[in-house]
Structure formats: structure tokens, C-alpha cells
Amino acid sequence: MPILEMAAKFGTYAVMAVILIFALGVVTLRNIFHCALCLAAALIGTAVLYVAFRAEYLAAIQILLYVGAVVTLIIFAIMLTEHLAGKTVRQNNSQSPLAIAGLLGFVALLTVVILKTPWPVTQTALKAKVSVMALGEALMGTYVFPFEVISIILIAALIGTVVIAKKDAPEERL
Amino acid sequence: MIGIPLSHILIFSLLLFAIGVYGALVRRNIIGILISIELMLNAANINLIAFSKYTSLSPATGQIFAIFVIAIAATAAAVGLAIVLALYRVRKTVYTDEVNLLKW
């Protein structure tokens, strides 16, 4: 049994490392299509992490919604807009050193804060198991108001997306 | 259970978030910026799940809010890409520094 736990632990660390590598690929690769594929890989890795945290429903949602819908949407947008697929265009602006310096400071500060904070890790939470039924009951009971707000936001975004993206009559051209 | 201390997961998601911020700051392509924003939302989700797993007294809360974040991220991606398509139709570019109509 300890061997199994060790394997799970190192497997989780390995998944984290793979996610970070793919995330670096997302922000550094020159071809934007490869970036989208790296994003899909990082999101699948996150779903694996959710399974390790015993949030299986979240993992399924992650695969279905992120990898299934959002990445597909991004790839469609890339294919609709990228007319210079063969040409190598500069993908980054010139703020890279400044951004790296600022973010290193940010990461160092927050790492110190994270390591110094005594997190109240409770055994009840570690032992708890969230079933899909409990999630549904919480969604329909305690959190019914945010749930309704999310529904309205989804409808508004759906209509707004169609209105923005639809082709209107060629009248004024900027 | 998994024998990983909570702080390691928090540092991991902090790194993921920082990578996302870097992408959003330095990318020229608007779609690249949107992809980086998705990475940041993903890091926030990992934090929510980790906290609900390790510290919360009602473990469903973190997962519920992660679901909300995923829904918001999907709408953000949809609306953002629609704006990108509309912009591309008018200006024939997806690069942020070439969209300078209101800049003087």
C-alpha cells in the first residue's frame, strides 16, 4: 500500500510538471495553432489533477466543456482569422523582460506568503467525499441564486455572441 | 489520500497563473491573449478544488464555484472570440498593436 501511495504522489507531481511544460508551450510557441493544442493538453492534465483530488465530476466537466467546447471554439477562431499560416510573424511584443521581472517578484512574494501561512488542513475535509448528488443538491439549494445568475449570463452571452459575430449588411466600413 | 502538502499545490497553481499573466502581457495575437486568460482561470480553478479538498468544512462549496468559474470562462471565450471575428472582419488583423484606431 505505501508503494501505491508513493506512486500516486509522484504521479501527481509528474502531472503538475507536464501541465507547467505545456503551459509554457502555450505562451512561448510561435504558431498559434500549436498554442491551442498545448492549451488542450494542459487542460486535460488539469482534469487528471481533479481526479487525483477526488473531484471526478469536475474532471468530466473540464474535459467536456474546456477541451470539448472552448478549445474547439479557439481552433475555429484561429482557422477563421489566420491568413498567414505559413509566414512567421512576430508573436510577442517587446515587453517580455519587463513582464518576466515583474512576475518573478510576484511569484517570489506569493511563494513566501503561501509557505508562511498556517493552512488549516482538516482531517474531516481530507476524508470527505463529494458525490454528484451532493453537488446537485447544493446547486439547487444553497447556491440556487448564483445558479440562476449564471443561467442569465449564459443566455446573454449566447445572444450577444450571435449578435456580435453575425455578418451585417455592408454599409459603413472603417 | 494523496500525500501532497497544500502549499505545493498552491505554488503550482501560482506558477500556472504567472505563466498565464505572462502570456496575456506579451502576446500580440488577441487569440493568444484569450488562451492565456483561459490558463489563468484554470489555475484559479485548481486553487478552488485544492482548498475544498484540504481545508473546507463543506467540501461541495469549492467544486460548485469551480463549476461557476468554468461556465464564466466558456462565456468569456465565446464572447471574446466573437469580438475577435468582428474585429478581423473590419480591420483584417488579429494583432493588438495594429488595432490603433483610437490611439494618437
PDB file of C-alpha atoms in Angstrom:
ATOM      1  CA  MET A   1       0.000   0.000   0.000  1.00  0.00           C
ATOM      2  CA  PRO A   2       2.773   2.578   0.743  1.00  0.00           C
ATOM      3  CA  ILE A   3       4.209   1.848  -2.697  1.00  0.00           C
ATOM      4  CA  LEU A   4       0.830   2.653  -4.235  1.00  0.00           C
ATOM      5  CA  GLU A   5       0.599   5.911  -2.273  1.00  0.00           C
ATOM      6  CA  MET A   6       4.136   6.839  -3.290  1.00  0.00           C
ATOM      7  CA  ALA A   7       3.253   6.144  -6.902  1.00  0.00           C
ATOM      8  CA  ALA A   8       0.135   8.322  -6.652  1.00  0.00           C
ATOM      9  CA  LYS A   9       2.142  11.125  -5.061  1.00  0.00           C
ATOM     10  CA  PHE A  10       4.903  11.119  -7.664  1.00  0.00           C
ATOM     11  CA  GLY A  11       2.351  10.672 -10.421  1.00  0.00           C
ATOM     12  CA  THR A  12       0.579  13.812  -9.266  1.00  0.00           C
ATOM     13  CA  TYR A  13       3.849  15.731  -9.191  1.00  0.00           C
ATOM     14  CA  ALA A  14       4.639  14.450 -12.690  1.00  0.00           C
ATOM     15  CA  VAL A  15       1.220  15.611 -13.938  1.00  0.00           C
ATOM     16  CA  MET A  16       1.872  19.048 -12.422  1.00  0.00           C
ATOM     17  CA  ALA A  17       5.242  19.250 -14.195  1.00  0.00           C
ATOM     18  CA  VAL A  18       3.675  18.231 -17.505  1.00  0.00           C
ATOM     19  CA  ILE A  19       0.944  20.879 -17.092  1.00  0.00           C
ATOM     20  CA  LEU A  20       3.572  23.552 -16.443  1.00  0.00           C
ATOM     21  CA  ILE A  21       5.578  22.484 -19.502  1.00  0.00           C
ATOM     22  CA  PHE A  22       2.506  22.637 -21.716  1.00  0.00           C
ATOM     23  CA  ALA A  23       1.545  25.999 -20.206  1.00  0.00           C
ATOM     24  CA  LEU A  24       4.994  27.322 -21.117  1.00  0.00           C
ATOM     25  CA  GLY A  25       4.351  25.996 -24.603  1.00  0.00           C
ATOM     26  CA  VAL A  26       1.074  27.927 -24.675  1.00  0.00           C
ATOM     27  CA  VAL A  27       2.788  31.250 -24.034  1.00  0.00           C
ATOM     28  CA  THR A  28       6.043  30.740 -25.953  1.00  0.00           C
ATOM     29  CA  LEU A  29       5.289  28.828 -29.153  1.00  0.00           C
ATOM     30  CA  ARG A  30       5.215  30.887 -32.315  1.00  0.00           C
ATOM     31  CA  ASN A  31       2.452  29.053 -34.144  1.00  0.00           C
ATOM     32  CA  ILE A  32      -0.857  29.987 -32.526  1.00  0.00           C
ATOM     33  CA  PHE A  33      -2.412  26.675 -33.570  1.00  0.00           C
ATOM     34  CA  HIS A  34       0.259  24.786 -31.606  1.00  0.00           C
ATOM     35  CA  CYS A  35      -0.556  27.046 -28.659  1.00  0.00           C
ATOM     36  CA  ALA A  36      -4.193  25.953 -28.797  1.00  0.00           C
ATOM     37  CA  LEU A  37      -3.151  22.298 -28.876  1.00  0.00           C
ATOM     38  CA  CYS A  38      -0.839  22.868 -25.886  1.00  0.00           C
ATOM     39  CA  LEU A  39      -3.757  24.508 -24.082  1.00  0.00           C
ATOM     40  CA  ALA A  40      -5.855  21.392 -24.715  1.00  0.00           C
ATOM     41  CA  ALA A  41      -3.077  19.211 -23.289  1.00  0.00           C
ATOM     42  CA  ALA A  42      -2.720  21.430 -20.208  1.00  0.00           C
ATOM     43  CA  LEU A  43      -6.483  21.318 -19.637  1.00  0.00           C
ATOM     44  CA  ILE A  44      -6.530  17.521 -19.918  1.00  0.00           C
ATOM     45  CA  GLY A  45      -3.684  17.423 -17.383  1.00  0.00           C
ATOM     46  CA  THR A  46      -5.777  19.589 -15.085  1.00  0.00           C
ATOM     47  CA  ALA A  47      -8.630  17.110 -15.423  1.00  0.00           C
ATOM     48  CA  VAL A  48      -6.227  14.362 -14.335  1.00  0.00           C
ATOM     49  CA  LEU A  49      -5.323  16.525 -11.334  1.00  0.00           C
ATOM     50  CA  TYR A  50      -9.023  16.860 -10.477  1.00  0.00           C
ATOM     51  CA  VAL A  51      -9.330  13.080 -10.481  1.00  0.00           C
ATOM     52  CA  ALA A  52      -6.371  12.948  -8.077  1.00  0.00           C
ATOM     53  CA  PHE A  53      -8.243  15.404  -5.827  1.00  0.00           C
ATOM     54  CA  ARG A  54     -11.327  13.163  -5.911  1.00  0.00           C
ATOM     55  CA  ALA A  55     -13.383  15.646  -7.929  1.00  0.00           C
ATOM     56  CA  GLU A  56     -14.414  13.267 -10.688  1.00  0.00           C
ATOM     57  CA  TYR A  57     -17.458  15.267 -11.756  1.00  0.00           C
ATOM     58  CA  LEU A  58     -15.293  18.361 -12.189  1.00  0.00           C
ATOM     59  CA  ALA A  59     -12.860  16.315 -14.277  1.00  0.00           C
ATOM     60  CA  ALA A  60     -15.683  15.225 -16.582  1.00  0.00           C
ATOM     61  CA  ILE A  61     -16.960  18.800 -16.839  1.00  0.00           C
ATOM     62  CA  GLN A  62     -13.433  20.008 -17.558  1.00  0.00           C
ATOM     63  CA  ILE A  63     -12.970  17.550 -20.417  1.00  0.00           C
ATOM     64  CA  LEU A  64     -16.430  18.161 -21.870  1.00  0.00           C
ATOM     65  CA  LEU A  65     -16.593  21.928 -21.554  1.00  0.00           C
ATOM     66  CA  TYR A  66     -12.997  23.103 -21.788  1.00  0.00           C
ATOM     67  CA  VAL A  67     -11.365  20.552 -24.050  1.00  0.00           C
ATOM     68  CA  GLY A  68     -14.545  19.784 -25.938  1.00  0.00           C
ATOM     69  CA  ALA A  69     -16.070  23.211 -26.387  1.00  0.00           C
ATOM     70  CA  VAL A  70     -13.662  26.051 -25.586  1.00  0.00           C
ATOM     71  CA  VAL A  71     -10.623  24.617 -27.371  1.00  0.00           C
ATOM     72  CA  THR A  72     -12.757  23.768 -30.398  1.00  0.00           C
ATOM     73  CA  LEU A  73     -14.038  27.340 -30.410  1.00  0.00           C
ATOM     74  CA  ILE A  74     -10.497  28.718 -30.194  1.00  0.00           C
ATOM     75  CA  ILE A  75      -9.310  26.478 -33.019  1.00  0.00           C
ATOM     76  CA  PHE A  76     -12.237  27.601 -35.170  1.00  0.00           C
ATOM     77  CA  ALA A  77     -11.394  31.233 -34.456  1.00  0.00           C
ATOM     78  CA  ILE A  78      -7.745  30.609 -35.363  1.00  0.00           C
ATOM     79  CA  MET A  79      -8.719  28.942 -38.616  1.00  0.00           C
ATOM     80  CA  LEU A  80     -11.109  31.792 -39.466  1.00  0.00           C
ATOM     81  CA  THR A  81      -8.600  34.550 -38.808  1.00  0.00           C
ATOM     82  CA  GLU A  82      -5.147  33.139 -39.575  1.00  0.00           C
ATOM     83  CA  HIS A  83      -4.490  34.016 -43.192  1.00  0.00           C
ATOM     84  CA  LEU A  84      -0.709  33.881 -42.885  1.00  0.00           C
ATOM     85  CA  ALA A  85      -0.263  30.359 -41.637  1.00  0.00           C
ATOM     86  CA  GLY A  86       2.990  29.800 -43.484  1.00  0.00           C
ATOM     87  CA  LYS A  87       4.608  33.116 -42.707  1.00  0.00           C
ATOM     88  CA  THR A  88       6.386  33.543 -39.384  1.00  0.00           C
ATOM     89  CA  VAL A  89       5.041  36.640 -37.710  1.00  0.00           C
ATOM     90  CA  ARG A  90       6.461  38.085 -34.522  1.00  0.00           C
ATOM     91  CA  GLN A  91       4.087  36.833 -31.840  1.00  0.00           C
ATOM     92  CA  ASN A  92       5.356  38.720 -28.802  1.00  0.00           C
ATOM     93  CA  ASN A  93       5.644  42.407 -28.190  1.00  0.00           C
ATOM     94  CA  SER A  94       8.725  43.940 -26.629  1.00  0.00           C
ATOM     95  CA  GLN A  95       7.521  43.888 -23.015  1.00  0.00           C
ATOM     96  CA  SER A  96       8.881  40.423 -22.334  1.00  0.00           C
ATOM     97  CA  PRO A  97      11.832  41.266 -19.993  1.00  0.00           C
ATOM     98  CA  LEU A  98       9.724  43.691 -18.004  1.00  0.00           C
ATOM     99  CA  ALA A  99       6.917  41.146 -17.667  1.00  0.00           C
ATOM    100  CA  ILE A 100       9.338  38.415 -16.583  1.00  0.00           C
ATOM    101  CA  ALA A 101      10.925  40.683 -13.956  1.00  0.00           C
ATOM    102  CA  GLY A 102       7.586  41.777 -12.555  1.00  0.00           C
ATOM    103  CA  LEU A 103       6.180  38.259 -12.493  1.00  0.00           C
ATOM    104  CA  LEU A 104       9.299  36.872 -10.778  1.00  0.00           C
ATOM    105  CA  GLY A 105       8.754  39.389  -7.998  1.00  0.00           C
ATOM    106  CA  PHE A 106       5.059  38.489  -7.841  1.00  0.00           C
ATOM    107  CA  VAL A 107       5.788  34.760  -7.694  1.00  0.00           C
ATOM    108  CA  ALA A 108       8.514  35.188  -5.054  1.00  0.00           C
ATOM    109  CA  LEU A 109       6.268  37.315  -2.843  1.00  0.00           C
ATOM    110  CA  LEU A 110       3.306  34.963  -3.069  1.00  0.00           C
ATOM    111  CA  THR A 111       5.506  31.887  -2.542  1.00  0.00           C
ATOM    112  CA  VAL A 112       6.765  33.374   0.722  1.00  0.00           C
ATOM    113  CA  VAL A 113       3.191  34.168   1.737  1.00  0.00           C
ATOM    114  CA  ILE A 114       1.990  30.658   0.865  1.00  0.00           C
ATOM    115  CA  LEU A 115       4.826  28.969   2.756  1.00  0.00           C
ATOM    116  CA  LYS A 116       4.396  31.164   5.850  1.00  0.00           C
ATOM    117  CA  THR A 117       0.630  30.811   6.169  1.00  0.00           C
ATOM    118  CA  PRO A 118      -0.511  28.040   8.503  1.00  0.00           C
ATOM    119  CA  TRP A 119      -3.209  26.455   6.365  1.00  0.00           C
ATOM    120  CA  PRO A 120      -5.988  24.894   8.456  1.00  0.00           C
ATOM    121  CA  VAL A 121      -5.892  21.474   6.837  1.00  0.00           C
ATOM    122  CA  THR A 122      -8.659  19.481   8.491  1.00  0.00           C
ATOM    123  CA  GLN A 123      -8.898  15.741   8.554  1.00  0.00           C
ATOM    124  CA  THR A 124     -12.671  15.892   8.021  1.00  0.00           C
ATOM    125  CA  ALA A 125     -12.151  17.688   4.733  1.00  0.00           C
ATOM    126  CA  LEU A 126      -9.429  15.252   3.681  1.00  0.00           C
ATOM    127  CA  LYS A 127     -11.690  12.308   4.399  1.00  0.00           C
ATOM    128  CA  ALA A 128     -14.820  13.844   2.894  1.00  0.00           C
ATOM    129  CA  LYS A 129     -16.115  12.578  -0.400  1.00  0.00           C
ATOM    130  CA  VAL A 130     -18.318  14.782  -2.544  1.00  0.00           C
ATOM    131  CA  SER A 131     -20.866  12.874  -4.556  1.00  0.00           C
ATOM    132  CA  VAL A 132     -22.508  14.259  -7.653  1.00  0.00           C
ATOM    133  CA  MET A 133     -25.795  14.104  -5.765  1.00  0.00           C
ATOM    134  CA  ALA A 134     -24.425  16.368  -3.030  1.00  0.00           C
ATOM    135  CA  LEU A 135     -23.216  18.780  -5.706  1.00  0.00           C
ATOM    136  CA  GLY A 136     -26.639  18.851  -7.318  1.00  0.00           C
ATOM    137  CA  GLU A 137     -28.368  19.399  -4.005  1.00  0.00           C
ATOM    138  CA  ALA A 138     -26.021  22.256  -3.137  1.00  0.00           C
ATOM    139  CA  LEU A 139     -26.571  23.761  -6.592  1.00  0.00           C
ATOM    140  CA  MET A 140     -30.333  23.600  -6.203  1.00  0.00           C
ATOM    141  CA  GLY A 141     -30.418  24.506  -2.519  1.00  0.00           C
ATOM    142  CA  THR A 142     -27.750  26.750  -1.052  1.00  0.00           C
ATOM    143  CA  TYR A 143     -26.418  28.118  -4.303  1.00  0.00           C
ATOM    144  CA  VAL A 144     -29.628  28.415  -6.289  1.00  0.00           C
ATOM    145  CA  PHE A 145     -29.313  32.182  -6.646  1.00  0.00           C
ATOM    146  CA  PRO A 146     -25.830  32.173  -8.234  1.00  0.00           C
ATOM    147  CA  PHE A 147     -27.017  29.293 -10.378  1.00  0.00           C
ATOM    148  CA  GLU A 148     -29.850  31.435 -11.754  1.00  0.00           C
ATOM    149  CA  VAL A 149     -27.459  34.350 -12.312  1.00  0.00           C
ATOM    150  CA  ILE A 150     -25.148  32.036 -14.264  1.00  0.00           C
ATOM    151  CA  SER A 151     -28.106  30.943 -16.390  1.00  0.00           C
ATOM    152  CA  ILE A 152     -28.929  34.549 -17.238  1.00  0.00           C
ATOM    153  CA  ILE A 153     -25.274  35.245 -18.045  1.00  0.00           C
ATOM    154  CA  LEU A 154     -25.181  32.215 -20.339  1.00  0.00           C
ATOM    155  CA  ILE A 155     -28.278  33.349 -22.220  1.00  0.00           C
ATOM    156  CA  ALA A 156     -26.965  36.905 -22.509  1.00  0.00           C
ATOM    157  CA  ALA A 157     -23.577  35.665 -23.739  1.00  0.00           C
ATOM    158  CA  LEU A 158     -25.219  33.352 -26.268  1.00  0.00           C
ATOM    159  CA  ILE A 159     -27.351  36.122 -27.741  1.00  0.00           C
ATOM    160  CA  GLY A 160     -24.519  38.634 -27.574  1.00  0.00           C
ATOM    161  CA  THR A 161     -22.116  36.295 -29.334  1.00  0.00           C
ATOM    162  CA  VAL A 162     -24.532  35.727 -32.181  1.00  0.00           C
ATOM    163  CA  VAL A 163     -25.241  39.450 -32.499  1.00  0.00           C
ATOM    164  CA  ILE A 164     -21.556  40.404 -32.469  1.00  0.00           C
ATOM    165  CA  ALA A 165     -20.330  37.695 -34.817  1.00  0.00           C
ATOM    166  CA  LYS A 166     -23.098  37.713 -37.390  1.00  0.00           C
ATOM    167  CA  LYS A 167     -22.392  39.303 -40.707  1.00  0.00           C
ATOM    168  CA  ASP A 168     -24.355  42.512 -41.119  1.00  0.00           C
ATOM    169  CA  ALA A 169     -25.083  44.420 -44.281  1.00  0.00           C
ATOM    170  CA  PRO A 170     -22.017  46.128 -45.780  1.00  0.00           C
ATOM    171  CA  GLU A 171     -22.747  49.755 -45.099  1.00  0.00           C
ATOM    172  CA  GLU A 172     -20.054  51.561 -43.133  1.00  0.00           C
ATOM    173  CA  ARG A 173     -16.507  50.429 -43.484  1.00  0.00           C
ATOM    174  CA  LEU A 174     -13.858  51.797 -41.171  1.00  0.00           C
TER     175      LEU A 174
ATOM    176  CA  MET B   1      -5.178  10.038   0.431  1.00  0.00           C
ATOM    177  CA  ILE B   2      -2.765  11.975  -1.708  1.00  0.00           C
ATOM    178  CA  GLY B   3       0.230  12.879   0.394  1.00  0.00           C
ATOM    179  CA  ILE B   4       0.941  16.242  -1.165  1.00  0.00           C
ATOM    180  CA  PRO B   5       1.039  19.263   1.131  1.00  0.00           C
ATOM    181  CA  LEU B   6      -1.403  22.013   0.248  1.00  0.00           C
ATOM    182  CA  SER B   7       1.360  24.581  -0.217  1.00  0.00           C
ATOM    183  CA  HIS B   8       2.892  22.628  -3.114  1.00  0.00           C
ATOM    184  CA  ILE B   9      -0.413  22.685  -4.968  1.00  0.00           C
ATOM    185  CA  LEU B  10      -0.810  26.401  -4.266  1.00  0.00           C
ATOM    186  CA  ILE B  11       2.696  27.125  -5.575  1.00  0.00           C
ATOM    187  CA  PHE B  12       1.980  25.043  -8.660  1.00  0.00           C
ATOM    188  CA  SER B  13      -1.188  26.957  -9.427  1.00  0.00           C
ATOM    189  CA  LEU B  14       0.653  30.209  -8.682  1.00  0.00           C
ATOM    190  CA  LEU B  15       3.225  29.288 -11.345  1.00  0.00           C
ATOM    191  CA  LEU B  16       0.447  28.382 -13.776  1.00  0.00           C
ATOM    192  CA  PHE B  17      -1.248  31.716 -13.101  1.00  0.00           C
ATOM    193  CA  ALA B  18       2.041  33.593 -13.580  1.00  0.00           C
ATOM    194  CA  ILE B  19       2.596  31.846 -16.922  1.00  0.00           C
ATOM    195  CA  GLY B  20      -0.916  32.904 -17.931  1.00  0.00           C
ATOM    196  CA  VAL B  21      -0.267  36.517 -16.917  1.00  0.00           C
ATOM    197  CA  TYR B  22       2.995  36.467 -18.882  1.00  0.00           C
ATOM    198  CA  GLY B  23       1.161  35.250 -21.977  1.00  0.00           C
ATOM    199  CA  ALA B  24      -1.555  37.867 -21.594  1.00  0.00           C
ATOM    200  CA  LEU B  25       1.075  40.592 -21.233  1.00  0.00           C
ATOM    201  CA  VAL B  26       3.429  39.738 -24.072  1.00  0.00           C
ATOM    202  CA  ARG B  27       1.232  38.160 -26.752  1.00  0.00           C
ATOM    203  CA  ARG B  28       0.455  40.208 -29.840  1.00  0.00           C
ATOM    204  CA  ASN B  29      -2.239  37.877 -31.107  1.00  0.00           C
ATOM    205  CA  ILE B  30      -5.613  38.512 -29.454  1.00  0.00           C
ATOM    206  CA  ILE B  31      -6.427  34.806 -29.590  1.00  0.00           C
ATOM    207  CA  GLY B  32      -3.155  34.152 -27.753  1.00  0.00           C
ATOM    208  CA  ILE B  33      -4.257  36.559 -25.041  1.00  0.00           C
ATOM    209  CA  LEU B  34      -7.597  34.756 -24.735  1.00  0.00           C
ATOM    210  CA  ILE B  35      -5.797  31.402 -24.448  1.00  0.00           C
ATOM    211  CA  SER B  36      -3.615  32.844 -21.679  1.00  0.00           C
ATOM    212  CA  ILE B  37      -6.721  34.071 -19.850  1.00  0.00           C
ATOM    213  CA  GLU B  38      -8.102  30.533 -20.020  1.00  0.00           C
ATOM    214  CA  LEU B  39      -4.874  29.334 -18.391  1.00  0.00           C
ATOM    215  CA  MET B  40      -5.310  31.836 -15.560  1.00  0.00           C
ATOM    216  CA  LEU B  41      -8.914  30.785 -14.942  1.00  0.00           C
ATOM    217  CA  ASN B  42      -7.728  27.192 -14.916  1.00  0.00           C
ATOM    218  CA  ALA B  43      -5.155  27.995 -12.219  1.00  0.00           C
ATOM    219  CA  ALA B  44      -7.867  29.646 -10.130  1.00  0.00           C
ATOM    220  CA  ASN B  45      -9.985  26.517 -10.518  1.00  0.00           C
ATOM    221  CA  ILE B  46      -7.158  24.299  -9.299  1.00  0.00           C
ATOM    222  CA  ASN B  47      -6.884  26.523  -6.233  1.00  0.00           C
ATOM    223  CA  LEU B  48     -10.612  26.258  -5.548  1.00  0.00           C
ATOM    224  CA  ILE B  49     -10.557  22.473  -5.812  1.00  0.00           C
ATOM    225  CA  ALA B  50      -7.427  22.185  -3.663  1.00  0.00           C
ATOM    226  CA  PHE B  51      -8.909  24.366  -0.921  1.00  0.00           C
ATOM    227  CA  SER B  52     -12.197  22.483  -0.963  1.00  0.00           C
ATOM    228  CA  LYS B  53     -10.247  19.242  -0.749  1.00  0.00           C
ATOM    229  CA  TYR B  54      -7.906  20.263   2.054  1.00  0.00           C
ATOM    230  CA  THR B  55      -9.498  22.846   4.299  1.00  0.00           C
ATOM    231  CA  SER B  56     -13.182  23.375   3.729  1.00  0.00           C
ATOM    232  CA  LEU B  57     -15.778  22.144   6.162  1.00  0.00           C
ATOM    233  CA  SER B  58     -18.363  21.834   3.402  1.00  0.00           C
ATOM    234  CA  PRO B  59     -16.368  20.294   0.564  1.00  0.00           C
ATOM    235  CA  ALA B  60     -19.046  20.861  -2.074  1.00  0.00           C
ATOM    236  CA  THR B  61     -18.571  24.642  -1.999  1.00  0.00           C
ATOM    237  CA  GLY B  62     -15.266  24.718  -3.839  1.00  0.00           C
ATOM    238  CA  GLN B  63     -16.489  22.413  -6.555  1.00  0.00           C
ATOM    239  CA  ILE B  64     -19.682  24.443  -7.042  1.00  0.00           C
ATOM    240  CA  PHE B  65     -17.680  27.611  -7.505  1.00  0.00           C
ATOM    241  CA  ALA B  66     -15.277  25.819  -9.836  1.00  0.00           C
ATOM    242  CA  ILE B  67     -18.314  24.912 -11.961  1.00  0.00           C
ATOM    243  CA  PHE B  68     -19.356  28.582 -11.953  1.00  0.00           C
ATOM    244  CA  VAL B  69     -15.854  29.622 -12.998  1.00  0.00           C
ATOM    245  CA  ILE B  70     -15.877  27.100 -15.847  1.00  0.00           C
ATOM    246  CA  ALA B  71     -19.229  28.449 -17.074  1.00  0.00           C
ATOM    247  CA  ILE B  72     -17.973  32.036 -16.921  1.00  0.00           C
ATOM    248  CA  ALA B  73     -14.781  31.013 -18.741  1.00  0.00           C
ATOM    249  CA  ALA B  74     -16.808  29.429 -21.520  1.00  0.00           C
ATOM    250  CA  THR B  75     -18.903  32.586 -21.972  1.00  0.00           C
ATOM    251  CA  ALA B  76     -15.768  34.737 -21.851  1.00  0.00           C
ATOM    252  CA  ALA B  77     -14.147  32.657 -24.563  1.00  0.00           C
ATOM    253  CA  ALA B  78     -17.271  32.741 -26.736  1.00  0.00           C
ATOM    254  CA  VAL B  79     -17.817  36.494 -26.453  1.00  0.00           C
ATOM    255  CA  GLY B  80     -14.101  37.245 -26.813  1.00  0.00           C
ATOM    256  CA  LEU B  81     -13.748  35.160 -29.945  1.00  0.00           C
ATOM    257  CA  ALA B  82     -16.886  36.725 -31.408  1.00  0.00           C
ATOM    258  CA  ILE B  83     -15.322  40.146 -30.849  1.00  0.00           C
ATOM    259  CA  VAL B  84     -12.110  38.884 -32.483  1.00  0.00           C
ATOM    260  CA  LEU B  85     -14.063  37.695 -35.521  1.00  0.00           C
ATOM    261  CA  ALA B  86     -15.924  41.008 -35.804  1.00  0.00           C
ATOM    262  CA  LEU B  87     -12.640  42.885 -35.474  1.00  0.00           C
ATOM    263  CA  TYR B  88     -10.988  40.699 -38.085  1.00  0.00           C
ATOM    264  CA  ARG B  89     -13.836  41.339 -40.476  1.00  0.00           C
ATOM    265  CA  VAL B  90     -13.434  45.096 -40.164  1.00  0.00           C
ATOM    266  CA  ARG B  91      -9.668  45.558 -39.723  1.00  0.00           C
ATOM    267  CA  LYS B  92      -8.236  42.345 -41.267  1.00  0.00           C
ATOM    268  CA  THR B  93      -5.873  41.834 -38.344  1.00  0.00           C
ATOM    269  CA  VAL B  94      -5.786  39.991 -35.013  1.00  0.00           C
ATOM    270  CA  TYR B  95      -2.684  41.724 -33.645  1.00  0.00           C
ATOM    271  CA  THR B  96      -3.207  44.097 -30.769  1.00  0.00           C
ATOM    272  CA  ASP B  97      -0.655  46.689 -31.809  1.00  0.00           C
ATOM    273  CA  GLU B  98      -2.221  47.014 -35.246  1.00  0.00           C
ATOM    274  CA  VAL B  99      -5.590  47.931 -33.767  1.00  0.00           C
ATOM    275  CA  ASN B 100      -4.805  51.567 -33.091  1.00  0.00           C
ATOM    276  CA  LEU B 101      -7.757  53.460 -34.463  1.00  0.00           C
ATOM    277  CA  LEU B 102      -8.448  55.262 -31.177  1.00  0.00           C
ATOM    278  CA  LYS B 103      -4.778  55.900 -30.405  1.00  0.00           C
ATOM    279  CA  TRP B 104      -2.968  59.121 -31.132  1.00  0.00           C
TER     280      TRP B 104
END
